XYZ file of C-alpha atoms in Angstrom:
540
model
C -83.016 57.804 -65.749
C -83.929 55.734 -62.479
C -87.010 53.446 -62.888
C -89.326 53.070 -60.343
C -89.568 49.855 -58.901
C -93.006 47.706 -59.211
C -95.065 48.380 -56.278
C -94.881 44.146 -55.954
C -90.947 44.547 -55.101
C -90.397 47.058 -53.388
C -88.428 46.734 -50.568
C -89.627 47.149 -46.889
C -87.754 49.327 -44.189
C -86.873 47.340 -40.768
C -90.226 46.940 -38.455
C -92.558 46.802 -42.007
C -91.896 43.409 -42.887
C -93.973 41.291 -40.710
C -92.018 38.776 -38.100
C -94.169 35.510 -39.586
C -92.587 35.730 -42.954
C -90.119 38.826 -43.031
C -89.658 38.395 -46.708
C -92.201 39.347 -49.434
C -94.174 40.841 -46.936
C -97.116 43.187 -48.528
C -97.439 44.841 -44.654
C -100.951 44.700 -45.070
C -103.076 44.452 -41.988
C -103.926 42.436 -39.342
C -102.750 39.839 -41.715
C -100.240 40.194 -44.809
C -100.633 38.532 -48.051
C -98.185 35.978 -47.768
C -99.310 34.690 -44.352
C -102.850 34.823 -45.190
C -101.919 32.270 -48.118
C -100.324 29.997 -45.496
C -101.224 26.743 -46.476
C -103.527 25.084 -43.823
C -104.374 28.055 -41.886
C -103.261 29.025 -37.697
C -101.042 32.094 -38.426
C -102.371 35.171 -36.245
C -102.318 38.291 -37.085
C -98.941 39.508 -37.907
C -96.505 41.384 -35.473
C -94.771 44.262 -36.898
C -91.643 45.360 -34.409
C -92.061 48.876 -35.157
C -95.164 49.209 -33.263
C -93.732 47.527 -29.893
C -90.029 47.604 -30.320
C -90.230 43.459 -30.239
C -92.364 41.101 -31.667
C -93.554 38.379 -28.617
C -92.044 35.554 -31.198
C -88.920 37.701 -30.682
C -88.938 37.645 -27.033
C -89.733 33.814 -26.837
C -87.072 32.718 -28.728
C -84.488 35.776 -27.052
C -86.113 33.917 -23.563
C -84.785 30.188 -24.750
C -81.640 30.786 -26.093
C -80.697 32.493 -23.384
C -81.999 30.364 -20.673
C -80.924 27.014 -22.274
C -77.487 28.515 -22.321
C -77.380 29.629 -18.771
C -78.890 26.538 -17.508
C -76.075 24.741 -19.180
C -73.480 26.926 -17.535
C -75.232 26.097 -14.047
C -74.802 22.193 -14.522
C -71.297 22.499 -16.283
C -69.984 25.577 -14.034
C -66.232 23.739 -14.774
C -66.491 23.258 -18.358
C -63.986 26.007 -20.108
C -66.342 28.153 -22.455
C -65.936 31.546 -23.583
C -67.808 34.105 -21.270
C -70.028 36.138 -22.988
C -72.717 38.588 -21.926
C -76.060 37.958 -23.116
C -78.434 40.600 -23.345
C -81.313 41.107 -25.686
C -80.771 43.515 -28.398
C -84.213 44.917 -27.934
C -83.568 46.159 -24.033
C -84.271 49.671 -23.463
C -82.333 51.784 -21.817
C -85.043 52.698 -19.450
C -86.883 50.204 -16.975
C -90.236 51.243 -15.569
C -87.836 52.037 -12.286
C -85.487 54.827 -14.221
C -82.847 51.840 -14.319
C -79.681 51.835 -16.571
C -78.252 48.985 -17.652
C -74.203 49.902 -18.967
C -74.094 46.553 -21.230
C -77.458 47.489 -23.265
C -76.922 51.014 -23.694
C -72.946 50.167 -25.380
C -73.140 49.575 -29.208
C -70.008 47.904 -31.006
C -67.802 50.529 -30.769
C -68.388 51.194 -26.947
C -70.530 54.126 -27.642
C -74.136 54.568 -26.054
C -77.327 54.459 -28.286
C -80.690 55.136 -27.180
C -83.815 53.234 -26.885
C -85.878 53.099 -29.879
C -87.771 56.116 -29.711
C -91.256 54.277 -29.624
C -89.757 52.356 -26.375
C -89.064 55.654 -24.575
C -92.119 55.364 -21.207
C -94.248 58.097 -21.248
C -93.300 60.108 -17.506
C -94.720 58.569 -14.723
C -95.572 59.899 -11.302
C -92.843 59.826 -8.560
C -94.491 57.541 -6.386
C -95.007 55.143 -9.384
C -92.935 52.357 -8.481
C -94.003 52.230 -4.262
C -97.440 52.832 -5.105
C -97.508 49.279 -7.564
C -95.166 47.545 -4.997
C -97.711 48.334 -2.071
C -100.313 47.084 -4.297
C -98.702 43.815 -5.198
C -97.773 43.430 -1.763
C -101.321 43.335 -0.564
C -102.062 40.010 -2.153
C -98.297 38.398 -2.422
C -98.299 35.352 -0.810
C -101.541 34.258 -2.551
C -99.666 35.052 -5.791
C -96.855 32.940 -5.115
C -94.450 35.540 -3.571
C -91.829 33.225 -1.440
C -89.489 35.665 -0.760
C -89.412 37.571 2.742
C -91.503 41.011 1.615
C -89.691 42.693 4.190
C -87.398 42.763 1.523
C -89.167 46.242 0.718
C -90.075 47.994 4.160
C -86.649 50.080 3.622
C -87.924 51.839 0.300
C -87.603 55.158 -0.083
C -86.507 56.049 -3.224
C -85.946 54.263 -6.631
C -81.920 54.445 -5.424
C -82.854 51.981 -3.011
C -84.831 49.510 -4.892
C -81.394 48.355 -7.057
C -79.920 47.696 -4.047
C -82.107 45.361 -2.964
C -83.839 44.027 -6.070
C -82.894 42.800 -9.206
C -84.707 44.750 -12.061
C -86.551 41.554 -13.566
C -88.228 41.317 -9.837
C -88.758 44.720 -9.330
C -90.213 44.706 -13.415
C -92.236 41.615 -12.015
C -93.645 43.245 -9.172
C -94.779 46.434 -11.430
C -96.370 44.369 -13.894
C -98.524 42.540 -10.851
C -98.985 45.540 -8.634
C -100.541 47.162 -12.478
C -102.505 44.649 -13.103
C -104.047 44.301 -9.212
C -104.630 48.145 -8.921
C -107.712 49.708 -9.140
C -106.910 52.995 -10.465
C -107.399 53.389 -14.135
C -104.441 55.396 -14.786
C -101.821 52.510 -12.992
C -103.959 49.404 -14.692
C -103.217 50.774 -17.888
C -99.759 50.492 -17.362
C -99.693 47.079 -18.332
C -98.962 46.999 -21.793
C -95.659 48.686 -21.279
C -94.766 47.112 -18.156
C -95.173 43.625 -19.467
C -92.213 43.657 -22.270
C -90.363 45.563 -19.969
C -90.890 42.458 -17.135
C -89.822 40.069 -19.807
C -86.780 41.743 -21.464
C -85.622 41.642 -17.751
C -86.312 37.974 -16.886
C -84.672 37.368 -20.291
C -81.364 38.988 -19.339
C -81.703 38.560 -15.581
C -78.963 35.685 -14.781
C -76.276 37.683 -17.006
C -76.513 40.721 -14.616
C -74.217 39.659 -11.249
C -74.594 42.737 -9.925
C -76.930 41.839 -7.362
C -75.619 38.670 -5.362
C -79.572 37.594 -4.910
C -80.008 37.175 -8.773
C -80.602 33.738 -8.962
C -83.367 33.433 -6.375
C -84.707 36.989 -7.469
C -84.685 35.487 -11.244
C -86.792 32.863 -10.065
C -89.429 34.753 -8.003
C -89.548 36.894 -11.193
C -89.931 33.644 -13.996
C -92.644 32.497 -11.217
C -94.433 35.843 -11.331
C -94.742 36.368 -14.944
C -96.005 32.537 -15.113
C -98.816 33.145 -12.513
C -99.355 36.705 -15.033
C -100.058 34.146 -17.934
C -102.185 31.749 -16.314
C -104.616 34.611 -14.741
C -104.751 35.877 -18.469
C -105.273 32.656 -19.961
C -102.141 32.564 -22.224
C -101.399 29.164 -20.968
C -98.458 28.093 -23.736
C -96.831 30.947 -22.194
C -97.740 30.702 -18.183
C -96.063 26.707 -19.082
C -92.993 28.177 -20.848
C -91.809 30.588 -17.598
C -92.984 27.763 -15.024
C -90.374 25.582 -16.780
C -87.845 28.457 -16.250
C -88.687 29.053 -12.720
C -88.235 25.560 -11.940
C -85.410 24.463 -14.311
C -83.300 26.965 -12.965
C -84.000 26.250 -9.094
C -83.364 22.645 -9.829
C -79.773 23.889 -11.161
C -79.218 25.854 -8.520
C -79.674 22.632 -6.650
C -82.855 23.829 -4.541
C -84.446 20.201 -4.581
C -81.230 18.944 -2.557
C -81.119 21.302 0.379
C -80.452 19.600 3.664
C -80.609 16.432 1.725
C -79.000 13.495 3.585
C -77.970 11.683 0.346
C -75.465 14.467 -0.473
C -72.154 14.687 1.604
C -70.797 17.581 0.703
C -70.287 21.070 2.713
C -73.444 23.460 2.898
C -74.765 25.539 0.256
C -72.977 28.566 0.294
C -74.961 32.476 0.436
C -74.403 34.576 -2.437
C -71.892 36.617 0.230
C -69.844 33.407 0.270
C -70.672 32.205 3.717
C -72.893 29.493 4.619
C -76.468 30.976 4.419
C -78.149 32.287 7.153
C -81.967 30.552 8.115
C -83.503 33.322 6.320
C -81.428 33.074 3.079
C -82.202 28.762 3.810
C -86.002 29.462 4.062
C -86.670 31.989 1.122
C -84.609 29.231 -0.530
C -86.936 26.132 0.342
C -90.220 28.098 -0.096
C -88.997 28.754 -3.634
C -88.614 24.994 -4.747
C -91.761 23.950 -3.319
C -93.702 27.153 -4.874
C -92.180 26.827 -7.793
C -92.272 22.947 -8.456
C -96.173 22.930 -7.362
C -96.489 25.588 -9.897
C -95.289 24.057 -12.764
C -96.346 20.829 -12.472
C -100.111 21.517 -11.406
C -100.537 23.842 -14.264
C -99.145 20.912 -16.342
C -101.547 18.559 -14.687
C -104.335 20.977 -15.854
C -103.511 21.470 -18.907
C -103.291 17.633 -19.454
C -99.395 17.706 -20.437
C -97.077 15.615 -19.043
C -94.818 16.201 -15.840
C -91.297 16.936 -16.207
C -89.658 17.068 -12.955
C -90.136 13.655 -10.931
C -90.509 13.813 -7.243
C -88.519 11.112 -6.483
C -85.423 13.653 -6.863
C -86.702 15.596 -4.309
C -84.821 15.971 -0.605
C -85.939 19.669 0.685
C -87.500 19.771 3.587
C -91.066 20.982 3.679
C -92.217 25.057 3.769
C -92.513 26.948 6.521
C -94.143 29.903 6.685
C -91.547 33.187 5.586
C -91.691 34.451 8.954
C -90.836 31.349 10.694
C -87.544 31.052 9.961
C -86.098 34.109 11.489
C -88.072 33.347 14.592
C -86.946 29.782 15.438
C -84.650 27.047 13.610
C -87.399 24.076 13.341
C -85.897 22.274 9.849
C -84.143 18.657 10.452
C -80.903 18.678 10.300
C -81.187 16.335 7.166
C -84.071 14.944 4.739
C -84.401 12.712 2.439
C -87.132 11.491 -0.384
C -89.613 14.132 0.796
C -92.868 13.645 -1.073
C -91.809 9.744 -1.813
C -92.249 9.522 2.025
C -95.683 11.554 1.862
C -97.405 9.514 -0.895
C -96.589 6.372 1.183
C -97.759 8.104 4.829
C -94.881 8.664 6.482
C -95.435 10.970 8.865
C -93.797 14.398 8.554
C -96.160 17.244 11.043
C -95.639 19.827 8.366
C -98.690 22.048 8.564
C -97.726 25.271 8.000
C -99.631 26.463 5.257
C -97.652 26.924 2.521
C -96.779 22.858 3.419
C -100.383 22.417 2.955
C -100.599 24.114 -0.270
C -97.490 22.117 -1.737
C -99.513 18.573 -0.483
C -102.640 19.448 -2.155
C -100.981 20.342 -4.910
C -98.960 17.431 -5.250
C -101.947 15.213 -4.554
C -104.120 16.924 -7.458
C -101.227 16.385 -9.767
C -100.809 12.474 -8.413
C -104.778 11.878 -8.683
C -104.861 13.504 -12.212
C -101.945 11.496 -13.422
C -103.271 8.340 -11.764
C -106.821 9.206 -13.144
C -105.159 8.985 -16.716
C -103.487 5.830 -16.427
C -106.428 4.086 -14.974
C -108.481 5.529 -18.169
C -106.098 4.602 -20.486
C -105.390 0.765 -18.903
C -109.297 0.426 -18.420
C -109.587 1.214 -22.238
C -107.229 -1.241 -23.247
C -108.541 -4.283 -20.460
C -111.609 -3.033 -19.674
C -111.007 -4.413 -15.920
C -110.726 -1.517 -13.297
C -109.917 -4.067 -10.529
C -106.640 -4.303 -11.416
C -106.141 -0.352 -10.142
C -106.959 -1.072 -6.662
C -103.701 -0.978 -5.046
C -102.811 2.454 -6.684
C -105.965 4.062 -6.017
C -106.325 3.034 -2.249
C -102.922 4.452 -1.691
C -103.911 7.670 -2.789
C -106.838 7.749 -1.736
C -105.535 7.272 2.123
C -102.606 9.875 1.341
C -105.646 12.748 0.072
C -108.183 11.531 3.331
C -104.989 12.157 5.813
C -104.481 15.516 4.522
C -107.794 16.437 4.699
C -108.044 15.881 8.304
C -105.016 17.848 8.543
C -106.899 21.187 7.084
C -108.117 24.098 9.187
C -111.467 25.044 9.105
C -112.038 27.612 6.156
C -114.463 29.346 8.776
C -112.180 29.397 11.660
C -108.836 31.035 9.243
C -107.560 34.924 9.651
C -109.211 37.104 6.660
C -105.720 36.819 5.044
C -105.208 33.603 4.614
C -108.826 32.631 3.274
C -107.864 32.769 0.028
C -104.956 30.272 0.396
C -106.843 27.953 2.294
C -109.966 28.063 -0.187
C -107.012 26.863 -2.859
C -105.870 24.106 -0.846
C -109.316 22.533 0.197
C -110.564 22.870 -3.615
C -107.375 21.463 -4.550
C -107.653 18.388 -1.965
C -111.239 18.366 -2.967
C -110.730 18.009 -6.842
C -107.856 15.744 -6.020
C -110.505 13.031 -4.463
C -112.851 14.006 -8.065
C -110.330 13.074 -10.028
C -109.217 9.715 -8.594
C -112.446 8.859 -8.647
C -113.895 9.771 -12.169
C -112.500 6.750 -13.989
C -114.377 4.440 -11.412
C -118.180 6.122 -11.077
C -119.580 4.409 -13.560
C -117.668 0.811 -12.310
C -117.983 1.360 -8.320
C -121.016 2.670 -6.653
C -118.213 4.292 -4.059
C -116.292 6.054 -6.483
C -119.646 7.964 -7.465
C -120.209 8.428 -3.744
C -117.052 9.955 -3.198
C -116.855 11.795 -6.261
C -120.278 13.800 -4.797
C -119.222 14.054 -1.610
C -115.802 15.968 -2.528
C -118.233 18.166 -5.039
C -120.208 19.049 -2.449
C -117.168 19.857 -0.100
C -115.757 22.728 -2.572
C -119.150 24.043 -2.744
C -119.392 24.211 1.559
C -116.005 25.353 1.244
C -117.611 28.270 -1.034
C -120.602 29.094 1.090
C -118.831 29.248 4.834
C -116.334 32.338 2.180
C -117.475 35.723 2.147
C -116.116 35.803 -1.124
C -116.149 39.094 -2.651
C -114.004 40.304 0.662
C -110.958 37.537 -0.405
C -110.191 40.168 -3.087
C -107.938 37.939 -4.806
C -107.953 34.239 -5.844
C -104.946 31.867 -7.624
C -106.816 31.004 -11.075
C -106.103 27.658 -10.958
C -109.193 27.601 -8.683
C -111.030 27.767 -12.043
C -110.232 24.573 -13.132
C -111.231 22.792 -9.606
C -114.543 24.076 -9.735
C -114.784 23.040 -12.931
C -113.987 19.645 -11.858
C -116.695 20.611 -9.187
C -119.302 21.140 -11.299
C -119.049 18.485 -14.169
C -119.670 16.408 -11.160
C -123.211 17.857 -10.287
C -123.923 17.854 -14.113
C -123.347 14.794 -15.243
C -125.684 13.484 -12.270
C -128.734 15.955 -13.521
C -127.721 14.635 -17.487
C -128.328 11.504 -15.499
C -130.721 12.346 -13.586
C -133.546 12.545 -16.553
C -133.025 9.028 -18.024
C -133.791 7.497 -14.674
C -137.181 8.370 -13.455
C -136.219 6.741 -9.990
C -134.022 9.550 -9.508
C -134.758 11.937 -6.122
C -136.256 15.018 -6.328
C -134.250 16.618 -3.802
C -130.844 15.264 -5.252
C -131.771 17.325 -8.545
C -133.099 20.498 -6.413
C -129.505 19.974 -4.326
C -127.337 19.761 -7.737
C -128.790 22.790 -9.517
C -128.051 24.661 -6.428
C -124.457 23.470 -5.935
C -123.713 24.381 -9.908
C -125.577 27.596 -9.008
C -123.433 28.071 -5.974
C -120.352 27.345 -8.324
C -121.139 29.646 -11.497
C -121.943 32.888 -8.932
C -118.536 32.218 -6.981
C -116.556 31.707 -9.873
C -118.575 35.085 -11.271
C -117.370 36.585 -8.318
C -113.509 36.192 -9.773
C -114.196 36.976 -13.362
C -112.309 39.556 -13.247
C -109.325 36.601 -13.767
C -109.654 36.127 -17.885
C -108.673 32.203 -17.037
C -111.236 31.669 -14.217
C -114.072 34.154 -16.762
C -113.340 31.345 -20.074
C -114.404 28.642 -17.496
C -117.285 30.368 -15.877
C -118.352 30.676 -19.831
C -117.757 27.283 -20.276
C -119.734 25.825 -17.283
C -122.518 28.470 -18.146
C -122.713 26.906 -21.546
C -122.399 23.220 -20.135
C -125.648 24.268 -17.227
C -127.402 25.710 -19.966
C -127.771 22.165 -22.301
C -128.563 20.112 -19.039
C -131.359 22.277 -18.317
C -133.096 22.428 -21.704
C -132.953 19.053 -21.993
């Protein structure tokens, strides 16, 4: 006669056994027994891959392995290694564009299998894919889109996007134009579309299908990172930012035009030497996705990765320009080592500008930390001068080279709003170690405040539509400012009147803009946080 096993041990099918602990796994939820017992605490609630197909852990690790090996292949192209074709178990069959991919769907024998049946996407209207492609496309170039959307004017059916996409863009692109749309029905979309975006990222450089993978891979990694960052999943927005960028400094994007390299010209992925086009969509990625990564890493006070004194590529121009007229030196050398020191360069096309402010917020953080960390050990914040004057002379240039925020096209306000708050909370930074040392440092600190705040107030803001949500942590920076001068403010009975009317208007000027873009979770956990921060000054 069988006996029936103890309810303790019995055994779990695939997809009931949690992902945290897979064995001894009770299934109960949000959190099984054996996690809930986990000693010190910080396990999540448990991911079961029946109900999604893959557990996120899943896709993380699928996502390193794969890129760690592929990034290896890049640097050792020569090395004799056994070829073989990644692809994560867990791909579909079916990507939110009705593509097939011949390698996924072929199990051991050579046979086809089907998706899991709780992968299958429900049907979607036929205009589906254009409709979230003309929707991303509205706001692409504030999102970081480097690539020449032109790319896309020749759409007309979903035969026609593999020919000139790969599917982790055109996945990308879905997840964004989702996510951006304002119908109900498309928004919704997200929580399919965003596996489906990073199964294809995952497996993108193993499909040579499409001779634009690498730089397509790229835009795609750089997409999914800005995803993360708007929805405040930071670890991950950091882990794809460090893809994006590890792979275009493989591809050897930092070294175009470089003069220190004798060697023949990059070739296109059609063999021949690249066309300006295929050049330009080539710089704009290094510099988007460089400033990306390592401003992000800036705010998140981790430390940078890539140093800039590898860098040769030629400043941005504008996508557009490229095709028009051939403007890039003929070679170029140590290209942000020459802008920290003031060499002059006339890049001001604006995606130039954003890379510069960026670069200067990341210098003035880094700086800003040192100077902390030396003052704490010496206590003598003379012995910074040198650094800080530098800098401070590099961020003052660039913001005399800045167009007026009230003089710019509707289209680019949003861009230029980033790069003034970013020049802005570069000067707030530098100076925060100093305020309580120099008298100037204060000054300055103010004065910057009170720029992002004009900078606010001459932007019809709810017409910019979208905003980069890094902008969340500048006005932050912004407004610590004006409230640590009101905290100030009421132990010193000398202090103005008007200066505390003017500083509860500038934070009030701050918390309604940043209200404004709420709809950004990362830019809404800030507005909480400076709504909380307002709230003790005043009672107190």
């Amino acid at each position: 006669m069988d006996q029936q096993k103890s309810p303790s041990r019995r055994q779990l099918n695939k997809g009931q056994a949690c992902y945290n602990c897979r064995l001894k796994c009770d299934s109960v939820r949000p959190i099984c027994g054996p996690c809930a017992r986990f000693v010190g605490g910080g396990l999540e609630d448990c991911e079961y891959t029946a109900e999604s197909g893959i557990a996120r852990s899943q896709v993380l690790e699928e996502q390193i392995s794969i890129i760690e090996s592929r990034i290896q292949e890049l640097e050792k192209p020569n090395e004799n290694r056994a070829s073989v074709g990644l692809h994560n178990p867990y791909q579909p069959s079916y990507s939110p564009l009705g593509f097939t991919n011949p390698q996924s769907q072929a199990g051991p024998s050579g046979s086809r299998s089907q998706p899991p049946p709780t992968m299958i996407a429900q049907p979607r209207p036929p205009n589906f894919t254009r409709t979230l492609v003309d929707s991303f496309l509205r706001h692409a170039s504030q999102i970081g889109f480097f690539l020449n959307p032109e790319m896309f004017n020749s759409i007309s059916s979903r035969a026609s996007l593999s020919q000139i996409a790969c599917p982790a863009l055109i996945d990308a692109i879905c997840l964004w134009g989702s996510h951006l749309s304002h119908s109900e029905a498309l928004s919704s979309q997200t929580t399919t579309l965003l596996p489906e975006a990073l199964r294809s990222a995952a497996t993108s450089l193993s499909n040579q299908r499409n001779p634009n993978t690498v730089i397509q891979t790229i835009q795609a990694e750089a997409l999914l990172a800005q995803y993360f960052f708007r929805n405040a999943r930071i670890l991950e927005g950091k882990y794809h930012a460090s893809t994006a960028v590890s792979i275009a400094l493989s591809s050897g994007f930092h070294k175009i035009r470089s003069a220190n390299i004798q060697s023949n010209p990059p070739q296109s992925p059609t063999g021949y030497p690249p066309t300006a086009q295929e050049e330009g969509e080539r710089i704009n990625a290094f510099w988007a996705v460089l400033t990306l990564n390592n401003t992000w890493l800036a705010a998140d006070g981790s430390p940078g990765d890539v140093s800039y004194a590898i860098v040769d590529t030629p400043w941005p121009l504008d996508i557009e320009m490229y095709s028009q007229t051939h403007t890039q030196p003929s070679n170029s050398s140590s290209t942000v080592e020459n802008f920290l020191t003031n060499v002059p360069d006339h890049a001001t096309a604006l995606v130039a500008l954003h890379a510069k402010a960026a670069i200067v917020f990341d210098q003035a953080y880094r700086l800003a930390t040192q100077f902390t960390e030396s003052m704490n050990r010496t206590n003598q914040p003379n012995n910074h001068c040198a650094e800080y004057s530098r800098l401070h002379q590099v961020i003052e240039f660039l913001k005399q080279a800045l167009p007026p925020i009230s003089s710019s096209e509707v289209n680019s306000k949003s861009l230029l709003l980033v790069i003034h708050s970013f020049v802005h909370a570069a000067t707030i930074q530098l100076n925060n170690p100093f305020r309580l040392h120099f008298d100037i440092s204060r000054s300055r600190a103010i004065n910057a405040a009170i720029s992002i705040v004009d900078c606010m107030r001459q932007t019809n803001l709810p017409t910019v539509g979208y905003i980069d949500a890094i902008v969340g942590t500048l006005w932050m920076a912004a407004s610590q400012v004006f409230m640590t001068e009101l905290s100030q403010a009421r132990h010193n009975p000398g202090s103005s009147r008007q200066n505390v009317q003017q500083f509860r208007q500038a934070v009030e000027t701050i918390l309604a803009a940043m209200s404004v873009f709420s709809d950004c979770r990362m830019i809404e956990l800030q507005l909480e946080t400076a709504q909380r921060n307002y709230a003790a000054v005043r009672n107190h």
